[in-house]
CSV table of C-alpha atoms and ligand atoms in Angstrom, one decimal:
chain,number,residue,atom,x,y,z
A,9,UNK,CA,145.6,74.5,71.3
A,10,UNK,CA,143.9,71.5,70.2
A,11,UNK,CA,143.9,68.2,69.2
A,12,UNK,CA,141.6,65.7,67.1
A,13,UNK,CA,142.0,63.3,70.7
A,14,UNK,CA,140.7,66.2,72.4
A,15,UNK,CA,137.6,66.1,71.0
A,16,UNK,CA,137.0,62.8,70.4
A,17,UNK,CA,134.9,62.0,73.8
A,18,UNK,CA,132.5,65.0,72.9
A,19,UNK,CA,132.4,63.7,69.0
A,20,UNK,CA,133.4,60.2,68.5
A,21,UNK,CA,131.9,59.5,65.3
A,22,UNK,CA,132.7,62.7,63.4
A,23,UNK,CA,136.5,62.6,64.3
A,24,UNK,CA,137.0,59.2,63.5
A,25,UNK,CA,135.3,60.3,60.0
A,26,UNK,CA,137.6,63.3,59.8
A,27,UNK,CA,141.1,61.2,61.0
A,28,UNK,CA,140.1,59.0,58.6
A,29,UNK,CA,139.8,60.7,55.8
A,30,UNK,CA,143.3,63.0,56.6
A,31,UNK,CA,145.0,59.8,56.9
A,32,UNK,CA,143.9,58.6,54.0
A,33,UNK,CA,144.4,61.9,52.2
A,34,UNK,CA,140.8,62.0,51.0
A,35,UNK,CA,140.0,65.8,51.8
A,36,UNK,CA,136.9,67.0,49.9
A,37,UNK,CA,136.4,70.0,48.4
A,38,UNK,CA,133.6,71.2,50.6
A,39,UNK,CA,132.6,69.9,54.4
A,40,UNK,CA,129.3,70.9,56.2
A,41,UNK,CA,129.6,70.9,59.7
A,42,UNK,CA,126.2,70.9,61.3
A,43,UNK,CA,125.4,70.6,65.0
A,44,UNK,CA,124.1,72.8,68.0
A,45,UNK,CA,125.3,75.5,70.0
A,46,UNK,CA,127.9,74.3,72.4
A,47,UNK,CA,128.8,70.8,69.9
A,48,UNK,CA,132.0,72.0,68.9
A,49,UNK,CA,131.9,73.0,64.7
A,50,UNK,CA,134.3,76.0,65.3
A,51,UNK,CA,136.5,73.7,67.2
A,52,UNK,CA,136.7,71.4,64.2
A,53,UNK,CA,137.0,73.2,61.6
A,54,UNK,CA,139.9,75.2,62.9
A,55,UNK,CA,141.4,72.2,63.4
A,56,UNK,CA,140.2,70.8,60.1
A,57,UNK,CA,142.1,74.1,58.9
A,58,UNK,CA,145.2,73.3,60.8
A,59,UNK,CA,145.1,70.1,59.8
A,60,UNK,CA,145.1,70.6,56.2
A,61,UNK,CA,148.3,73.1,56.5
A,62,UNK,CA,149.9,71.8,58.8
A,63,UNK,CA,153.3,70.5,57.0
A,64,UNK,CA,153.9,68.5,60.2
A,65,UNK,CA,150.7,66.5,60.7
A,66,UNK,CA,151.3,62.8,62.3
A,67,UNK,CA,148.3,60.6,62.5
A,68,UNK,CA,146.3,63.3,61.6
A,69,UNK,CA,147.0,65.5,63.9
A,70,UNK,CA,148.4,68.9,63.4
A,71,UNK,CA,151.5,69.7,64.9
A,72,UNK,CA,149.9,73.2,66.8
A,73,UNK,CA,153.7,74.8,66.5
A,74,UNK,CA,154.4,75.9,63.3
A,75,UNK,CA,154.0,78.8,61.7
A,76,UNK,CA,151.0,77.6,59.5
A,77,UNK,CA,149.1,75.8,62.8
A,78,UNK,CA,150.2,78.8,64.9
A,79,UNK,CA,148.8,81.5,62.5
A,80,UNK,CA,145.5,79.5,61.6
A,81,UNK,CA,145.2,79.6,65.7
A,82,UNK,CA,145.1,83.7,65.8
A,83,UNK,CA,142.7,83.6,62.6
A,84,UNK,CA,146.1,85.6,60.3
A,85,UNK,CA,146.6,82.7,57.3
A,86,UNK,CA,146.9,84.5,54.4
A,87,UNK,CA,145.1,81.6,52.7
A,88,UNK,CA,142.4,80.9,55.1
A,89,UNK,CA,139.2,83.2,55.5
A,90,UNK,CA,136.5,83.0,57.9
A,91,UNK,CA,133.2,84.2,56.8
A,92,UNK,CA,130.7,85.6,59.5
A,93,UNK,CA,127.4,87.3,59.4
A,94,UNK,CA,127.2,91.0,58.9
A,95,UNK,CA,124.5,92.0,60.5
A,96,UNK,CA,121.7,89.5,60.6
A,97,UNK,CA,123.4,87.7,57.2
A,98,UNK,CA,125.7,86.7,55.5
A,99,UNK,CA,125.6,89.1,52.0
A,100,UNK,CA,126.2,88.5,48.2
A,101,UNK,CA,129.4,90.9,48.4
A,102,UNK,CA,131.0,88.8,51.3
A,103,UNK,CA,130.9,85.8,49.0
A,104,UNK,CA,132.2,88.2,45.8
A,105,UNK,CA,134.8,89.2,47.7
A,106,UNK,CA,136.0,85.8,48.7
A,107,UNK,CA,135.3,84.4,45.1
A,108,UNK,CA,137.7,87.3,43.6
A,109,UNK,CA,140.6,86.8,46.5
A,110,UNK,CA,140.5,83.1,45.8
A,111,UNK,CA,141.2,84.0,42.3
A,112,UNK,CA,144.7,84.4,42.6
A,113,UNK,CA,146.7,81.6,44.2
A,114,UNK,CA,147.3,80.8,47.6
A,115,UNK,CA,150.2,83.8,48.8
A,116,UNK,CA,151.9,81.1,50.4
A,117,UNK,CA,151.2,78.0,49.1
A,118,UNK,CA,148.8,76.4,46.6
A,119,UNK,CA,146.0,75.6,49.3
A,120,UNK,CA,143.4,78.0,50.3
A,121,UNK,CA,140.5,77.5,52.6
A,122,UNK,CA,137.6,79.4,53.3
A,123,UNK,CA,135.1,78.8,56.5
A,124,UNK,CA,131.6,79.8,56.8
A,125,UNK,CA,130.0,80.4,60.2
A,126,UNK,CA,126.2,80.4,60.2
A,127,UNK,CA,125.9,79.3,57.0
A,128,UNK,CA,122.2,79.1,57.0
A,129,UNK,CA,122.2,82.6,57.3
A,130,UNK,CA,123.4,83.5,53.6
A,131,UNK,CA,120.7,85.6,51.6
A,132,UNK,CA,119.3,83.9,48.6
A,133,UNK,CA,121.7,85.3,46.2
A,134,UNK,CA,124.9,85.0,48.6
A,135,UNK,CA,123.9,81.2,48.5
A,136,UNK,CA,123.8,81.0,44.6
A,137,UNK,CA,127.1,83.0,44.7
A,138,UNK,CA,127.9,80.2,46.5
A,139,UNK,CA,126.9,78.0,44.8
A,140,UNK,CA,128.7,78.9,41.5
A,141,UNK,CA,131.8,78.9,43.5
A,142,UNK,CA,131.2,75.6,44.6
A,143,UNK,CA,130.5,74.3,41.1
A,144,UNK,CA,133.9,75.5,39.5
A,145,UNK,CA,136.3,73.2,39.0
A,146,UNK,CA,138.6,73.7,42.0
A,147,UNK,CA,142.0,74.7,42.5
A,148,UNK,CA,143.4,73.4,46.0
A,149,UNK,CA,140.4,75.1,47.5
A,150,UNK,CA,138.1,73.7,50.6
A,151,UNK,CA,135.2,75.4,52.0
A,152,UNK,CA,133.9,74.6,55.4
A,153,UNK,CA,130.5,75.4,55.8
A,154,UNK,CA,128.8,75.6,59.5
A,155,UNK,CA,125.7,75.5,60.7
A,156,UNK,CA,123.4,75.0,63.8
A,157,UNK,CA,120.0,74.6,61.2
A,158,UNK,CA,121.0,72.3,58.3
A,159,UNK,CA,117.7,72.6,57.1
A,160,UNK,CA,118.3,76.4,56.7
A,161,UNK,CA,121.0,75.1,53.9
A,162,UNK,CA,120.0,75.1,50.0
A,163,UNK,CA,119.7,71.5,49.1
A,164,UNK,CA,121.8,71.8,45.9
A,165,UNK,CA,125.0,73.6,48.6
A,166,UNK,CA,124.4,70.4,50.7
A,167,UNK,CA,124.5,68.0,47.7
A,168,UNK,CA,128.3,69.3,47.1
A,169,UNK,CA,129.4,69.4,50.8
A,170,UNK,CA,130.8,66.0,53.0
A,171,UNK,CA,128.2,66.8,55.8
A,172,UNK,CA,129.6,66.1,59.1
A,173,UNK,CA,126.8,66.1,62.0
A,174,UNK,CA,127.5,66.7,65.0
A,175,UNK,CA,125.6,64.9,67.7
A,176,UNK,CA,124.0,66.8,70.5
A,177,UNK,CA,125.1,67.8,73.6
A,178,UNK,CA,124.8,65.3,76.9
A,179,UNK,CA,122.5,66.9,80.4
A,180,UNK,CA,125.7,66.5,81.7
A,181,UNK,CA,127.7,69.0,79.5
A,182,UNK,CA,124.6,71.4,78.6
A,183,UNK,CA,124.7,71.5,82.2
A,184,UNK,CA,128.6,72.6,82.7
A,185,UNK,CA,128.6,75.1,80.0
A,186,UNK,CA,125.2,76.9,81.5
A,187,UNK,CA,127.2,76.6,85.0
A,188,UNK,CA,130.2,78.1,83.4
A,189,UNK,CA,127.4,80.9,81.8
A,190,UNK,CA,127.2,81.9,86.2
A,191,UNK,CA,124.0,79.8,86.2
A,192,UNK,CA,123.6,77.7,89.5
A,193,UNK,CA,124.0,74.4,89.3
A,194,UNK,CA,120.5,73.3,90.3
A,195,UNK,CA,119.2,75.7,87.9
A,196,UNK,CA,121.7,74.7,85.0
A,197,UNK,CA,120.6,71.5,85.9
A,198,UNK,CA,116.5,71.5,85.5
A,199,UNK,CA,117.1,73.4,82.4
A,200,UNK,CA,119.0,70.9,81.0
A,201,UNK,CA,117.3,68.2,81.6
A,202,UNK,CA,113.9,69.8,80.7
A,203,UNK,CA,115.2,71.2,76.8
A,204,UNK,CA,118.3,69.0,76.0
A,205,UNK,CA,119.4,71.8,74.3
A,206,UNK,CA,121.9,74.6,75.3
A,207,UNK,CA,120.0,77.3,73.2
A,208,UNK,CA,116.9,75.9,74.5
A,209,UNK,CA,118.1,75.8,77.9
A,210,UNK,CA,119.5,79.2,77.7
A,211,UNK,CA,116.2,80.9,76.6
A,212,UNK,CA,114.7,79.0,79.4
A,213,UNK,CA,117.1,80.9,82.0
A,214,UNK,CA,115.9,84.4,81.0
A,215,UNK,CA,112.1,83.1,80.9
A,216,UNK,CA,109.9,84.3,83.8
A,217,UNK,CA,106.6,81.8,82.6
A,218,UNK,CA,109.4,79.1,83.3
A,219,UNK,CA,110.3,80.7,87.0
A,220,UNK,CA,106.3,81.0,88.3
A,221,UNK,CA,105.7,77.4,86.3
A,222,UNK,CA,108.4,75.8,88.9
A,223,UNK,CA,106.9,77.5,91.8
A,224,UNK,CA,103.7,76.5,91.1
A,225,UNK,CA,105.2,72.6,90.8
A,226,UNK,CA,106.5,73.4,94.2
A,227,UNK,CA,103.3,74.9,95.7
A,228,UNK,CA,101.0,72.4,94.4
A,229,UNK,CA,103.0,69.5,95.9
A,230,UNK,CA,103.0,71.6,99.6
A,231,UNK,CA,98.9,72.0,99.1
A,232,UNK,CA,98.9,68.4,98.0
A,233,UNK,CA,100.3,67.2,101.3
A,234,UNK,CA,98.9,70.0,103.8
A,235,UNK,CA,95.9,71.5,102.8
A,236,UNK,CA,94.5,68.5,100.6
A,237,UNK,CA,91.2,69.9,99.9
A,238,UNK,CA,92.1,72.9,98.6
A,239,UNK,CA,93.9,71.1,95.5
A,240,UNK,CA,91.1,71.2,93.3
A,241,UNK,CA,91.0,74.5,93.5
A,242,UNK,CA,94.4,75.6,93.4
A,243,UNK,CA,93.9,73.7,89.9
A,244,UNK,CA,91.4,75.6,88.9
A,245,UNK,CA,92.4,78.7,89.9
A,246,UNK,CA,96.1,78.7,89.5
A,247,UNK,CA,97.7,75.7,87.3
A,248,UNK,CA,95.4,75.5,84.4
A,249,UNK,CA,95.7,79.8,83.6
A,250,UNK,CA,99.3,79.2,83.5
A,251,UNK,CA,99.9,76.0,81.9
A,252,UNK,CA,97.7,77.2,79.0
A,253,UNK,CA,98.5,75.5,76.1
A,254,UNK,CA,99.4,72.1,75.1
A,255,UNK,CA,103.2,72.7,75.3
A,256,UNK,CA,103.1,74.0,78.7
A,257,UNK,CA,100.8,71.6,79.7
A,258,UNK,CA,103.1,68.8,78.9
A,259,UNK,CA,106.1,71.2,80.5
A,260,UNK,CA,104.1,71.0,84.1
A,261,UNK,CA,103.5,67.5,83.8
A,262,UNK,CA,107.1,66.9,83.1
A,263,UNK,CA,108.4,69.0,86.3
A,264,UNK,CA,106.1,66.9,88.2
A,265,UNK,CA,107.6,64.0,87.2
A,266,UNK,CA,111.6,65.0,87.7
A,267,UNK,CA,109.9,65.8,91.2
A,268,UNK,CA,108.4,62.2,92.0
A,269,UNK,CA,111.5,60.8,90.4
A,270,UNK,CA,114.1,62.9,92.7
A,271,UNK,CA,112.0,61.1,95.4
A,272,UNK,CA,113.4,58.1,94.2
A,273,UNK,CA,116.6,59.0,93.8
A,274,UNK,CA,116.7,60.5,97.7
A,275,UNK,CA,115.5,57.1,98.7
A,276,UNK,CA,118.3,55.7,96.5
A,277,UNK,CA,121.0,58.2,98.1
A,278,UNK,CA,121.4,59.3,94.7
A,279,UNK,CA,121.0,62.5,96.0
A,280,UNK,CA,123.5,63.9,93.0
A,281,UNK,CA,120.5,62.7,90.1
A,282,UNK,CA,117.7,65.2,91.8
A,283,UNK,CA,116.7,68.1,89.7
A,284,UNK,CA,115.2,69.9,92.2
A,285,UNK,CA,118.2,70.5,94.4
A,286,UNK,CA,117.1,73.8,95.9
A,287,UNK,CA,114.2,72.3,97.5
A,288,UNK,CA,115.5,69.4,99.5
A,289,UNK,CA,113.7,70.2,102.5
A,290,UNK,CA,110.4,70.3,100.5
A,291,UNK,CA,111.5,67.1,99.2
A,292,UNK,CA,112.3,65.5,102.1
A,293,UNK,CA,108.9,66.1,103.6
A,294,UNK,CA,107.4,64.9,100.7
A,295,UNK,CA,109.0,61.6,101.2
A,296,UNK,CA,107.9,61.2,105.1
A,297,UNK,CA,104.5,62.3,103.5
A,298,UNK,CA,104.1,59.9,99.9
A,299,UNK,CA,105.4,56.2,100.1
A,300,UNK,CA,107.2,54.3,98.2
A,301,UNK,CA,104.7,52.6,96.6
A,302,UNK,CA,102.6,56.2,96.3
A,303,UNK,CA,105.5,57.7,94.5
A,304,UNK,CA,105.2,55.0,91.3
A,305,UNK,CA,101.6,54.9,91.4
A,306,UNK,CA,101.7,58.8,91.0
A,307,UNK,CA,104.4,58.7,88.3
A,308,UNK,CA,102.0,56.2,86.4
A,309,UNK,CA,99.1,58.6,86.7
A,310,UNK,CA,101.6,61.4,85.5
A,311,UNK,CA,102.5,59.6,82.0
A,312,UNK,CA,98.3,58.7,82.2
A,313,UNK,CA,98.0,62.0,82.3
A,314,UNK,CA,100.0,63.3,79.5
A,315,UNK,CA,99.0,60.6,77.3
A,316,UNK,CA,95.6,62.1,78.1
A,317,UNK,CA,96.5,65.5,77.0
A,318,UNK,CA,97.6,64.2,73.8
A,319,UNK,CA,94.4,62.4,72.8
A,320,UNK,CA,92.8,65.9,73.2
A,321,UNK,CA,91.5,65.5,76.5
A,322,UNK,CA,90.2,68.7,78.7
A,323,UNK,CA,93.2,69.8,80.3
A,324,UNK,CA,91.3,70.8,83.5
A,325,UNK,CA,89.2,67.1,84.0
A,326,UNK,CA,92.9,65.5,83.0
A,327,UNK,CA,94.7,68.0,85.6
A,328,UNK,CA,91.4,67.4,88.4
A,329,UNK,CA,91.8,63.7,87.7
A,330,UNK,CA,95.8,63.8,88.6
A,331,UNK,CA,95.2,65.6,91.2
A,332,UNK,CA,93.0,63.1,92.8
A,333,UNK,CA,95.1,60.3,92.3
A,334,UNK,CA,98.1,61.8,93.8
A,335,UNK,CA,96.2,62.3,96.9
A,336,UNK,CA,96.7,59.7,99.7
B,13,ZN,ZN1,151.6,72.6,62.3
């Protein structure tokens, strides 16, 4: 059970559009929802559903008790459909289907509404099934597209939709919903922080490259402050075979820098901002080890650095370079 105010802290903008326009009675015939994983587009449009049923709606809120509200909730309306993906898409005869039920008039009353999940998943001629449905003039009909690619959406669907984007997700809550997916928290919170994207971030959980890249962040920064002369080689040898291409390049450079950065934030006693939680010790001898004014020189030399790599540089005389200056 849901409310519009519920959502409002995740999605300011788009519910104010959307109490807006069901206070004003402007419903469209067709809404696009588009946002990523984890933003909330089933969320709102069952409760763009609701909303548009619900006999008892104050302020634009559905009442989440009647019979219309409570049936919408366990997805048995006679007059609303959700559309899925069978299989990998969505097909021609799941749009036929719809097209023919929605034929007749609502069993109930004269409103129907039909939601699409993954709607950038329809196969070219489910989309100009589409399409034709979306073109006829409309009985009491809304459609309620969803996507997480609204570039994966035929131009001429969009051009007939009210297209309500989603904004992405905070660190903050990528990082609760990978906690709540039995991630650890320091985990949940490098990978989102480094991806600022729950997909992203979820890929990056299951990704061994990403595991060995974090070590290696670690080990370099333990040969950087005990056995300084062997840096240049442990460059050589290790870092630059696995931080092989441009992408993972700028990947190592950016855990370096969360590392120099959670420096700051121990010497801050902001000890809740680090990334690198599971290494506190290792941090803490790296602060008795770089000072203060090391730690910005080095994080200077690590935006040098990737500024480097972008112009093209050699990725080993960049990395040999950085590696220098973050010597004391
Ligand atoms: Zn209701």
């Amino acid at each position: 059970m849901k409310n519009w105010n519920d959502l409002i802290d995740k999605q300011p903008i788009a519910i104010k559009i959307i109490k807006q326009m069901l206070m004003r009675e402007r419903v469209s015939h067709a809404y696009l929802i588009q946002g990523d994983k984890g933003t909330g587009k089933a969320e709102i449009a069952t409760l763009l559903a609701k909303s548009l049923f619900c006999q008892h709606r104050v302020n634009g809120e559905p009442c989440n008790n009647c019979k219309d509200c409570n049936r919408i909730d366990s997805g048995n309306h006679p007059d609303v459909h959700w559309i899925k993906p069978d299989g990998a898409s969505i097909k021609k005869e799941q749009i036929a289907y719809l097209q023919k039920e929605f034929t007749y008039t609502g069993l109930e009353s004269k409103q129907k509404v039909y939601l699409i999940s993954n709607a950038d998943r329809m196969t070219t001629n489910a989309a100009n099934r589409l399409l034709k449905f979306l073109e006829e003039p409309s009985r009491q009909t809304t459609a309620i597209l969803m996507t997480e690619n609204g570039q994966g959406i035929l131009d001429t669907i969009k051009s007939r939709c009210q297209i309500i984007s989603l904004r992405p997700l905070a660190i903050e809550q990528i990082q609760t919903q990978l906690e709540s997916d039995g991630i650890t928290p320091d985990n949940a919170r490098v990978f989102a922080m480094i991806t600022q994207n729950l997909a992203a971030a979820r890929a990056l959980n299951q990704d061994e490259w990403f595991a060995q890249a974090r070590k290696l962040v670690v080990q370099l920064i333990e040969v950087l402050r005990t056995k300084q002369e062997e840096a240049l080689l442990f460059i050589q040898k290790q870092w630059i075979s696995h931080f092989s291409d441009r992408d993972q390049l700028f990947l190592g450079l950016d855990l370096l820098i969360y590392w120099f950065k959670d420096l700051i934030y121990l010497q801050l006693e902001e000890s809740d901002l680090v990334v690198f939680q599971s290494y506190l010790t290792e941090l803490e001898a790296s602060l008795r080890y770089w000072t203060r004014y090391d730690i910005t020189e080095i994080l200077y030399a690590i935006m040098e650095a990737r500024k480097l790599i972008d112009q093209n540089v050699h990725p080993t005389l960049v990395m040999e370079q950085l590696t220098l200056q973050m010597q004391r």
